[in-house]
mmCIF file of C-alpha atoms in Angstrom:
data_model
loop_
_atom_site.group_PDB
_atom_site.id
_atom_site.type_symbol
_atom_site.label_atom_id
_atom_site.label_comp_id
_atom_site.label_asym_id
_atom_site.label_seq_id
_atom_site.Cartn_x
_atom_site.Cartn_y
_atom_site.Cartn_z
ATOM 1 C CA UNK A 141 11.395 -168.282 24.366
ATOM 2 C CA UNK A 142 8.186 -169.610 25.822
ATOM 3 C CA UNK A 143 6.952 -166.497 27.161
ATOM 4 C CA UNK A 144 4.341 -165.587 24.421
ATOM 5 C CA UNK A 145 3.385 -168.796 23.517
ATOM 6 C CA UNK A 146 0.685 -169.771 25.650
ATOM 7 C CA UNK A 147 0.397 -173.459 24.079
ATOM 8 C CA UNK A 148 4.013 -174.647 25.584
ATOM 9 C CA UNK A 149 3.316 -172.581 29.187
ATOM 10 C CA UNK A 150 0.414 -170.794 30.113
ATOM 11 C CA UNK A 151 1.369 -168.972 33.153
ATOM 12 C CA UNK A 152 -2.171 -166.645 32.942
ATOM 13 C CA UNK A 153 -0.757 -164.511 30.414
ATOM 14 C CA UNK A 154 -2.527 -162.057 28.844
ATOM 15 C CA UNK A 155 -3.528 -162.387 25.098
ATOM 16 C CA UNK A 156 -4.877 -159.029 23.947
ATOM 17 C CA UNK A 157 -5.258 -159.993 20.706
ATOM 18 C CA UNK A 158 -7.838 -162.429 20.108
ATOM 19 C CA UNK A 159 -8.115 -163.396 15.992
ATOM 20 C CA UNK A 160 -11.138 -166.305 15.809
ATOM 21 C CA UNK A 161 -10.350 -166.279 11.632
ATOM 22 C CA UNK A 162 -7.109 -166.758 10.739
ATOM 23 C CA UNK A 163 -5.307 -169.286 8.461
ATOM 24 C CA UNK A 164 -7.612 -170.594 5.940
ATOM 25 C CA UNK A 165 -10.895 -169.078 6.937
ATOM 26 C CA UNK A 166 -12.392 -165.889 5.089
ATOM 27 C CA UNK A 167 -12.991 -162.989 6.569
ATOM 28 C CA UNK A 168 -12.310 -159.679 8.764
ATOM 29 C CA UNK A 169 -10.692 -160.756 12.351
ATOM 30 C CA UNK A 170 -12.697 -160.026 15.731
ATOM 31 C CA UNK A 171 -11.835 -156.699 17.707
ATOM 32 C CA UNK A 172 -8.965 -157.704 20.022
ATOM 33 C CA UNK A 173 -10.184 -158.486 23.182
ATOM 34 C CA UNK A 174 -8.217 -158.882 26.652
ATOM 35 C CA UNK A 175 -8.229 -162.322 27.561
ATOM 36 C CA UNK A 176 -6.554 -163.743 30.639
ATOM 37 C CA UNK A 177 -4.977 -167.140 30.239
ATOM 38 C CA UNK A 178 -5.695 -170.203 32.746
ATOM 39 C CA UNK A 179 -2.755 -170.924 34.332
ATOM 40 C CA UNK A 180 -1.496 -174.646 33.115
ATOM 41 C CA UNK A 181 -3.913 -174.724 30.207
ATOM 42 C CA UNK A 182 -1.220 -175.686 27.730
ATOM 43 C CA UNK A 183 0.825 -179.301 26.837
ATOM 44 C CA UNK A 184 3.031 -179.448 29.794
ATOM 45 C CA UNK A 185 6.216 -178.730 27.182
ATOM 46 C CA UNK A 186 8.555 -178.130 30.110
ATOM 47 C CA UNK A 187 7.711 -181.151 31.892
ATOM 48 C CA UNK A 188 8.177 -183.386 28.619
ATOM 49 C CA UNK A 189 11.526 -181.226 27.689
ATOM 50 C CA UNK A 190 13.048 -182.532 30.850
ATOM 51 C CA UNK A 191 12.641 -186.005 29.601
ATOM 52 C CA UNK A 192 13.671 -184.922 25.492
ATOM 53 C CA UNK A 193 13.644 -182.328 23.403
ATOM 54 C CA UNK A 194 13.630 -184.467 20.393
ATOM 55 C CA UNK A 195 15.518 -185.720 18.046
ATOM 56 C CA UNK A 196 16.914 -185.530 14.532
ATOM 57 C CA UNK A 197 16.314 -188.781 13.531
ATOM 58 C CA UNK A 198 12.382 -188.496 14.097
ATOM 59 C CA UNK A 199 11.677 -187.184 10.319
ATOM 60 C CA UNK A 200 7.967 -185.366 10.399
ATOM 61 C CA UNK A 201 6.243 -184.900 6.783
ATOM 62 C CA UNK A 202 4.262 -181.377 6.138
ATOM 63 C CA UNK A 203 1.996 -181.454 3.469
ATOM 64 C CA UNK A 204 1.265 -177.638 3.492
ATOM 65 C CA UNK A 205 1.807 -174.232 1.353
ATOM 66 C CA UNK A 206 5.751 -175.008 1.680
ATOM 67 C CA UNK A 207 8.103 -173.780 4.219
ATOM 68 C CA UNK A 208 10.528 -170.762 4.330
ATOM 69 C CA UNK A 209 13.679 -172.834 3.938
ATOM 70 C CA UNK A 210 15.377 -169.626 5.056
ATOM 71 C CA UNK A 211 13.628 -168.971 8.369
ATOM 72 C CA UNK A 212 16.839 -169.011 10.927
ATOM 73 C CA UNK A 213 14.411 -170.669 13.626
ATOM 74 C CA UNK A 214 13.817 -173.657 11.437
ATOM 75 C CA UNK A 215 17.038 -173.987 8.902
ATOM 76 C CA UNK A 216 19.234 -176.032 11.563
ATOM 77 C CA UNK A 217 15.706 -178.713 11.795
ATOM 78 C CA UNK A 218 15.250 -179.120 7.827
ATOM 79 C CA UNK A 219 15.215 -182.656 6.277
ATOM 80 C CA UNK A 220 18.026 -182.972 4.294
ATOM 81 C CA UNK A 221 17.810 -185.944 1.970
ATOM 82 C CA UNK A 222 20.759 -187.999 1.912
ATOM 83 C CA UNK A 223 20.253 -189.346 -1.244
ATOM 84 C CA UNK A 224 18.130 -186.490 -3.393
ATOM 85 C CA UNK A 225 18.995 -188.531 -6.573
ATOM 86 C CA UNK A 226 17.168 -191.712 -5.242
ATOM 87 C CA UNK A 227 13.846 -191.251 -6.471
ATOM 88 C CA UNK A 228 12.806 -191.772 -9.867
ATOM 89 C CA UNK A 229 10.763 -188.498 -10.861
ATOM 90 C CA UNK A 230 11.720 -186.067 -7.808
ATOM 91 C CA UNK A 231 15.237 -185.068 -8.913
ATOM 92 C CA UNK A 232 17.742 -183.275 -6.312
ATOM 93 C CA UNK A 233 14.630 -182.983 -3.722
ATOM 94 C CA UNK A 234 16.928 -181.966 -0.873
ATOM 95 C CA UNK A 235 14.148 -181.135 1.256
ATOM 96 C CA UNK A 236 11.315 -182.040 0.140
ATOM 97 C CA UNK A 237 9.337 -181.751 -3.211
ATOM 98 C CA UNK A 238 6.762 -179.457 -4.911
ATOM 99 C CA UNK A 239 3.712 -180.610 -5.989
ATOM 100 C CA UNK A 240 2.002 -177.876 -7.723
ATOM 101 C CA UNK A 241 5.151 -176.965 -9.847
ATOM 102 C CA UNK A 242 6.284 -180.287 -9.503
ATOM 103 C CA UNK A 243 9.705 -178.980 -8.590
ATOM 104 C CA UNK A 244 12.104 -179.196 -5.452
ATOM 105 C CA UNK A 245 11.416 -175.429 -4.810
ATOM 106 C CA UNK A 246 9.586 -176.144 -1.292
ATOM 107 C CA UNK A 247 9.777 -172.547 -0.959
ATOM 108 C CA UNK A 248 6.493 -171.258 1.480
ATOM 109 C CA UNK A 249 4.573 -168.577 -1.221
ATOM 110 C CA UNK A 250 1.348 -168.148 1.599
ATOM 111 C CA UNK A 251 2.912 -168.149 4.551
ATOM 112 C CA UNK A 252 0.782 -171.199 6.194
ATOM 113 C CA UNK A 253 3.136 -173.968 6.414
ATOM 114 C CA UNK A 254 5.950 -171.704 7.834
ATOM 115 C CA UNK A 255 4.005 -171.540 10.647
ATOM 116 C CA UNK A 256 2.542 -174.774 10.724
ATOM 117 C CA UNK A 257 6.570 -175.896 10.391
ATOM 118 C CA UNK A 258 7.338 -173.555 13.714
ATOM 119 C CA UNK A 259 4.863 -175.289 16.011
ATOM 120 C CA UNK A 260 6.448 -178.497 15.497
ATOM 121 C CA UNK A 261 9.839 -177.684 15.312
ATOM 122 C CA UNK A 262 11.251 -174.176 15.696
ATOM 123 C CA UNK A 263 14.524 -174.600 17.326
ATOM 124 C CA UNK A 264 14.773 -174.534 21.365
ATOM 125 C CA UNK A 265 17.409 -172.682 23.479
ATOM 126 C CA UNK A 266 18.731 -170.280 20.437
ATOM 127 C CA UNK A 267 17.867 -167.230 21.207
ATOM 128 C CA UNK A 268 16.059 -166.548 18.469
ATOM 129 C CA UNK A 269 12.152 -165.943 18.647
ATOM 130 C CA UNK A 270 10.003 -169.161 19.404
ATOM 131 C CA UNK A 271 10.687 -172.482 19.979
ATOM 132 C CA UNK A 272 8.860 -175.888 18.711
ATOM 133 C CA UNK A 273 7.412 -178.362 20.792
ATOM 134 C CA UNK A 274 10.313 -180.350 19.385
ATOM 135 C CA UNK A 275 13.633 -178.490 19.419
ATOM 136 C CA UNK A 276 15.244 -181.265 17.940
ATOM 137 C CA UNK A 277 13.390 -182.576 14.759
ATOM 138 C CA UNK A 278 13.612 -183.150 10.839
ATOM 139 C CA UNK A 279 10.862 -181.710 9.055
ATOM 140 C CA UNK A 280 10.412 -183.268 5.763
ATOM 141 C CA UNK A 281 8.326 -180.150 3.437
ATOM 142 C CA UNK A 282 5.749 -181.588 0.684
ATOM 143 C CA UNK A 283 4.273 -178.369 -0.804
ATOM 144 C CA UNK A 284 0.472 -179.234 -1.726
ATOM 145 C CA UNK A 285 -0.934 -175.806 -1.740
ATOM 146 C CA UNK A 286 -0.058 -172.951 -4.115
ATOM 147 C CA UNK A 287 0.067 -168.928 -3.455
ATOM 148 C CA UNK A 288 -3.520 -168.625 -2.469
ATOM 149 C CA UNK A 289 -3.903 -171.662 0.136
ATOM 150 C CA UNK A 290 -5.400 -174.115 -1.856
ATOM 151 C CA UNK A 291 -4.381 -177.430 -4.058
ATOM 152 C CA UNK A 292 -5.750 -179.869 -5.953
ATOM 153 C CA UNK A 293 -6.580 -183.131 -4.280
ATOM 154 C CA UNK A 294 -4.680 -184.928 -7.009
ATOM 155 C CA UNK A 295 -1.601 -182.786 -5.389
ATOM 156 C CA UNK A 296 -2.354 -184.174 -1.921
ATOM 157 C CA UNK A 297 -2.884 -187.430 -2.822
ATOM 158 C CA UNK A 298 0.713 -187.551 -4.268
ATOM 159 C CA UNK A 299 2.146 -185.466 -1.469
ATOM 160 C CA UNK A 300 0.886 -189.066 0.801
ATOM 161 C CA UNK A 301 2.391 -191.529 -1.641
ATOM 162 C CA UNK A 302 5.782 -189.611 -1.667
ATOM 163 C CA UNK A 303 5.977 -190.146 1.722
ATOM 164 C CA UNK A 304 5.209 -193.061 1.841
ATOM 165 C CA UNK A 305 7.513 -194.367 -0.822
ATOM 166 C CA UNK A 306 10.497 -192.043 1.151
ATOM 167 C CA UNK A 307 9.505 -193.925 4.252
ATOM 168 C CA UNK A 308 9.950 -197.686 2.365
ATOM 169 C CA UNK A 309 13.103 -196.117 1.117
ATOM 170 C CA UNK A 310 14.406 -196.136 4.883
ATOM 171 C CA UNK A 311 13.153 -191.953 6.069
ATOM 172 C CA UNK A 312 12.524 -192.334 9.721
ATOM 173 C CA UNK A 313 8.680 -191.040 8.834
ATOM 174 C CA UNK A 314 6.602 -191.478 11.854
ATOM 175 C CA UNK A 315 4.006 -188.673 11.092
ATOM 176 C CA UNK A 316 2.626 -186.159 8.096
ATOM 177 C CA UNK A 317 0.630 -183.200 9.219
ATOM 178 C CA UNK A 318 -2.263 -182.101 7.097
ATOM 179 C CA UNK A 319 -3.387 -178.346 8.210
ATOM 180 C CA UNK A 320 -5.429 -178.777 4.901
ATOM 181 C CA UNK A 321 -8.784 -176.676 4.380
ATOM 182 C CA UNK A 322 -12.280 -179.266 4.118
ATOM 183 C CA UNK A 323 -12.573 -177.912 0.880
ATOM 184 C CA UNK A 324 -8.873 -178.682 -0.095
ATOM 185 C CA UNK A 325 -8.673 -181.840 1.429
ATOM 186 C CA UNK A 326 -8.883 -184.842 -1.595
ATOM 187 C CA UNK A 327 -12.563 -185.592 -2.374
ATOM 188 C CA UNK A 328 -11.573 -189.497 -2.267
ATOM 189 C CA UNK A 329 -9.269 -189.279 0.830
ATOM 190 C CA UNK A 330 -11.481 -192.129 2.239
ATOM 191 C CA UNK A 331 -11.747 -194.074 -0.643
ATOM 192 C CA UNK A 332 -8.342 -193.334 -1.106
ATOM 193 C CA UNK A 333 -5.555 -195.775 -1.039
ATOM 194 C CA UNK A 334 -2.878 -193.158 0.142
ATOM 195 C CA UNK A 335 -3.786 -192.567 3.601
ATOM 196 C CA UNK A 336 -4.577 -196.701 4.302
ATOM 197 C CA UNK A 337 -0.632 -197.434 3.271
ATOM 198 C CA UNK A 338 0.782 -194.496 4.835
ATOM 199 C CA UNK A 339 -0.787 -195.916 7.865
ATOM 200 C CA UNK A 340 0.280 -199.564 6.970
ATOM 201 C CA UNK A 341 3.314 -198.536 6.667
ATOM 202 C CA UNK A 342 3.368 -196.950 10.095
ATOM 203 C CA UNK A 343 3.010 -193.041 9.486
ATOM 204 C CA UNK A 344 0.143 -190.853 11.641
ATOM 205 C CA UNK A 345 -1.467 -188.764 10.103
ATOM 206 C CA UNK A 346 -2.934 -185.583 12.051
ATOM 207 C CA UNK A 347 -5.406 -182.809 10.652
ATOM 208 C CA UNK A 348 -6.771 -180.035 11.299
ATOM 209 C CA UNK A 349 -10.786 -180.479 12.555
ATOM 210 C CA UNK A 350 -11.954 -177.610 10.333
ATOM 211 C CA UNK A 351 -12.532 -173.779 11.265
ATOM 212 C CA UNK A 352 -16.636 -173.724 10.634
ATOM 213 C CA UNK A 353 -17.803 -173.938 14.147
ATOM 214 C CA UNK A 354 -19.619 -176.652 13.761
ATOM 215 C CA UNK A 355 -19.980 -180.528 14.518
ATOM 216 C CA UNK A 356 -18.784 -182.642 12.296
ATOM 217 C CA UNK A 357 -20.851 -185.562 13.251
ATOM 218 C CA UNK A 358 -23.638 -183.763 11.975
ATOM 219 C CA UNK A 359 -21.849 -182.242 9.028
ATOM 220 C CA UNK A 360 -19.156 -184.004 8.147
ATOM 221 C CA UNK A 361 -16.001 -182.758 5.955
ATOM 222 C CA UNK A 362 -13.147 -184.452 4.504
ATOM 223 C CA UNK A 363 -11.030 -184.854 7.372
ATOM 224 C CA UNK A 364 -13.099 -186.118 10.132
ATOM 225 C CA UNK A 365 -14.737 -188.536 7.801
ATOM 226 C CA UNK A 366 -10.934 -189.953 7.175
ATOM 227 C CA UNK A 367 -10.259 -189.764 10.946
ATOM 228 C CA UNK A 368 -13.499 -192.210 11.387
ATOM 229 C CA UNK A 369 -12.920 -194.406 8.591
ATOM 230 C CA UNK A 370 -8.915 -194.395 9.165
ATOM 231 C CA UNK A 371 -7.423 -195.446 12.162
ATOM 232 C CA UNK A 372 -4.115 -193.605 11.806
ATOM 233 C CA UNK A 373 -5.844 -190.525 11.068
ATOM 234 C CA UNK A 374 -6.041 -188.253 14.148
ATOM 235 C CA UNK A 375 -8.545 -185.126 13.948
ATOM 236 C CA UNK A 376 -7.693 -182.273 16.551
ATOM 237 C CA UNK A 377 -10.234 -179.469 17.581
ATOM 238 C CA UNK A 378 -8.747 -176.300 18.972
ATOM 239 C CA UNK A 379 -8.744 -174.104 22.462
ATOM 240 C CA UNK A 380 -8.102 -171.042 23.395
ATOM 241 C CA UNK A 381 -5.200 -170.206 26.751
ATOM 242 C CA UNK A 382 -9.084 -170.854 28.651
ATOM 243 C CA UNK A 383 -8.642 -174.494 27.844
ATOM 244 C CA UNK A 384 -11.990 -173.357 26.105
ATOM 245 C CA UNK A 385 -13.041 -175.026 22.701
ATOM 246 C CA UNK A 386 -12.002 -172.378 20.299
ATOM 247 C CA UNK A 387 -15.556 -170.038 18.561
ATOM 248 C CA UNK A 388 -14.510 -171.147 15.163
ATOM 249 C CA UNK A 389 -13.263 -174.554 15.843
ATOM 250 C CA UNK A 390 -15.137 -177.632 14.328
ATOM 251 C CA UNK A 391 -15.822 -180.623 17.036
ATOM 252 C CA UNK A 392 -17.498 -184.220 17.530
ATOM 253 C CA UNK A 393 -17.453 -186.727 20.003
ATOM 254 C CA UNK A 394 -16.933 -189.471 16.925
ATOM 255 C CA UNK A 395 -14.835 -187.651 14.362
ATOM 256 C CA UNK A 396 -12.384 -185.448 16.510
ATOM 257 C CA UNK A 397 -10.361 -187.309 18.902
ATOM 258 C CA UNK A 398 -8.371 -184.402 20.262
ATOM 259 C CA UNK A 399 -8.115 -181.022 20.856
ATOM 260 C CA UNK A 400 -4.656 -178.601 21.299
ATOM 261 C CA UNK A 401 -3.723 -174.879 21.627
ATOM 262 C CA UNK A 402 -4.787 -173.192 19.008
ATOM 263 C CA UNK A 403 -5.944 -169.618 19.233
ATOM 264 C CA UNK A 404 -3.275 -167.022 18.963
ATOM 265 C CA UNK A 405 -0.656 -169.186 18.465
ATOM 266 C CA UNK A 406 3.100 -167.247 18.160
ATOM 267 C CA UNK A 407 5.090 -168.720 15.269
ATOM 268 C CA UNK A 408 7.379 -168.491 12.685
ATOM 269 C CA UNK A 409 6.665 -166.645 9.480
ATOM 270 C CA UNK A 410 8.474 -166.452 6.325
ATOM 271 C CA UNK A 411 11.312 -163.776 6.221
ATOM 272 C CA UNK A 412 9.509 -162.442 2.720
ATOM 273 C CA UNK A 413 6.338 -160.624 2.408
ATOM 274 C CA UNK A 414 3.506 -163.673 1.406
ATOM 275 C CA UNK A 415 -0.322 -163.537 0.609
ATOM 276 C CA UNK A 416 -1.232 -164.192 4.266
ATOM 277 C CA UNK A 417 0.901 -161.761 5.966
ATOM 278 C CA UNK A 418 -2.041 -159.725 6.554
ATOM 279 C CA UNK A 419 -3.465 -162.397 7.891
ATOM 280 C CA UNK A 420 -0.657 -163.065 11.005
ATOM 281 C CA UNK A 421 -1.581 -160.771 13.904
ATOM 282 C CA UNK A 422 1.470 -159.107 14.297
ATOM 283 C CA UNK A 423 1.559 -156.578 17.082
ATOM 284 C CA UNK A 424 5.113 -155.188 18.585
ATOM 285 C CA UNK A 425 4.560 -156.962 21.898
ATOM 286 C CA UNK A 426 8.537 -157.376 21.720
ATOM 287 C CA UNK A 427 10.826 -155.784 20.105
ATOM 288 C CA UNK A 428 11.462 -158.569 18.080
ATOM 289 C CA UNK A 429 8.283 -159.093 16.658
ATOM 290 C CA UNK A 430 7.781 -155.876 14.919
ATOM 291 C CA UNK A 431 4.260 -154.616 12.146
ATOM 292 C CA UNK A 432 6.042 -154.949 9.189
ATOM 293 C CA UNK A 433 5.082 -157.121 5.938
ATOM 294 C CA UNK A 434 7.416 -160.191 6.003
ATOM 295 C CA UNK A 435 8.163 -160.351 9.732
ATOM 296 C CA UNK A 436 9.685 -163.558 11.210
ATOM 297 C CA UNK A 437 7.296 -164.085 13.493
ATOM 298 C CA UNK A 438 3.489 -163.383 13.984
ATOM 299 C CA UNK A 439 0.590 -165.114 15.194
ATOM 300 C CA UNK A 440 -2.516 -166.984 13.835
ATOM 301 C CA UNK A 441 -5.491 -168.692 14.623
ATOM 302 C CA UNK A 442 -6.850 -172.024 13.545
ATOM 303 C CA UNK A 443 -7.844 -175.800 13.481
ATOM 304 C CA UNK A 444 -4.497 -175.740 11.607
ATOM 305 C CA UNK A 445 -2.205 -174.811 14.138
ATOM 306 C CA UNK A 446 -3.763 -176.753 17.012
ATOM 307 C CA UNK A 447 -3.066 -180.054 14.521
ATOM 308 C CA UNK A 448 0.993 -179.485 14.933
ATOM 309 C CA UNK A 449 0.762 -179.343 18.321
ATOM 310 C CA UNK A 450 -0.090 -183.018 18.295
ATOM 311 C CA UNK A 451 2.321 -183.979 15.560
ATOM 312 C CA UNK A 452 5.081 -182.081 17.764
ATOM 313 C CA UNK A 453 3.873 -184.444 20.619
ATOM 314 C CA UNK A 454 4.063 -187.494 18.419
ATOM 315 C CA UNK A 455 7.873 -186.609 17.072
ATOM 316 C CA UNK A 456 8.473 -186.156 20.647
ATOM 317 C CA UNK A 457 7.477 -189.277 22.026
ATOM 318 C CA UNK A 458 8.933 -191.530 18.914
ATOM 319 C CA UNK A 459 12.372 -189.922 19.869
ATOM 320 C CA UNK A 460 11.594 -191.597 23.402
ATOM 321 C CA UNK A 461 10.217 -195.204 21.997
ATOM 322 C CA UNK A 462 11.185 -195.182 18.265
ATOM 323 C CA UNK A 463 10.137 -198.621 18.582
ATOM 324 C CA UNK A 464 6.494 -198.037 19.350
ATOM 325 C CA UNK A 465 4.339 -199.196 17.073
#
């Protein structure tokens, strides 16, 4: 399943498609360009697969645009809340809840968190298209972002304290990913309560560095100033299959502690035709991944799918050491 995603094993493949503005950022894509991978220039997946491939219990938050709950490569790894009645205010919220309807429809209408979702945990040795860095996961959806890829920071902000109050309810919680845009990301995130207790009470929190190509030392943005304020808060940069810092990616030596795979990264799209299908480079390299509006599978570009590489990592190791602090 591995073959055409780079990130997991980069065996020097080619990638002859080379997209430096997808996800969030405006704008037409680059020309494709034929770039050879560097062999080994990925996360070592196989090596950490021989030790786990995850597990169920290791529940991972996604504050995102929703995911396709219907996506056969992520339906058997959905959170399923055992109690969906438990919560005063989020009635029957089976897998998650909705923030801009303020419903339990998680359902992905942009197509962003889909694929943020597959990174982490598409399912392993199925036979089906792709497989997460965890094959064995529960990925809890909190749908912050409406049809067009952007929210309200109030939304956000209660996307964090839902998860947090899930995780004093007893949900194994260990990390949220935030693929958020700067601009999307709450104005008050460091003043902010909601990160500092989902951190006290022993959630990570990783986000996407920022697609502007710039330093964010210099400049700084929403998330990097919450990854230097915030110790739980980890800020990842992305690379290309070089091992390259990515054209668009944002970086700095104080606010971005990390960098992961994230230029033309294979994943799972929803089954339905969403605003960003246009955006997911989808070229009939297989078979199975064929140009047609609501494909299951395509591939983007961004801060915001190098972020779930790390939260993959983090579900993977807290199925190792659940203990670890």
């Amino acid at each position: 399943q591995a073959v055409n995603q780079w990130g997991l094993l980069n065996t020097g493949q080619n990638e002859p498609y080379y997209y430096n503005l997808g996800g969030f950022t405006q704008g037409p894509s680059t020309a494709p360009t034929n770039q050879i991978g560097t062999p080994g220039q990925d996360i070592n997946a196989q090596q950490a697969w021989d030790i786990t491939t995850g597990s169920s219990n290791v529940v991972v938050a996604i504050l995102d645009t929703g995911t396709d709950i219907t996506q056969p490569d992520l339906v058997t790894n959905l959170w399923t809340n055992p109690n969906p009645n438990g919560q005063a205010g989020f009635p029957n919220d089976v897998n998650g809840w909705n923030f801009v309807a303020d419903n339990n429809n998680v359902s992905d209408d942009y197509g962003h968190g889909t694929a943020v979702a597959g990174v982490i945990g598409a399912a392993g040795n199925n036979s089906l298209g792709v497989a997460g860095v965890d094959w064995n996961v529960s990925l809890l959806t909190v749908k912050v972002l409406g049809s067009d890829g952007t929210g309200f920071d109030s939304d956000v902000i209660a996307g964090i304290n839902y998860v947090t109050m899930l995780k004093s309810q007893g949900v194994n919680i260990v990390v949220m990913n935030e693929s958020l845009p700067g601009t999307d990301f709450p104005e008050d995130i460091v003043t902010s309560n909601a990160i500092k207790d989902a951190g006290q009470a022993g959630i990570l929190d990783v986000v996407a560095a920022g697609n502007d190509s710039v330093s964010n030392d210099i400049n700084p943005s929403k998330p990097p100033d919450a990854a230097i304020s915030q110790p739980t808060v980890i800020s990842v940069a992305a690379v290309d299959n070089q091992g390259k810092l990515a054209a668009f990616s944002n970086f700095g030596a104080s606010s971005v502690q990390l960098a992961a795979p994230g230029v033309d990264i294979l994943s799972t799209a929803p089954t339905y035709p969403v605003p960003l299908t246009n955006e997911f480079a989808q070229f009939p390299l297989l078979p199975q991944f064929p140009q047609t509006a609501g494909s299951d599978y395509g591939y983007l570009s961004g801060t915001s799918l190098a972020a779930p590489f790390v939260t993959g990592i983090i579900a993977l190791e807290a199925s190792v050491e659940p203990s670890a602090t």
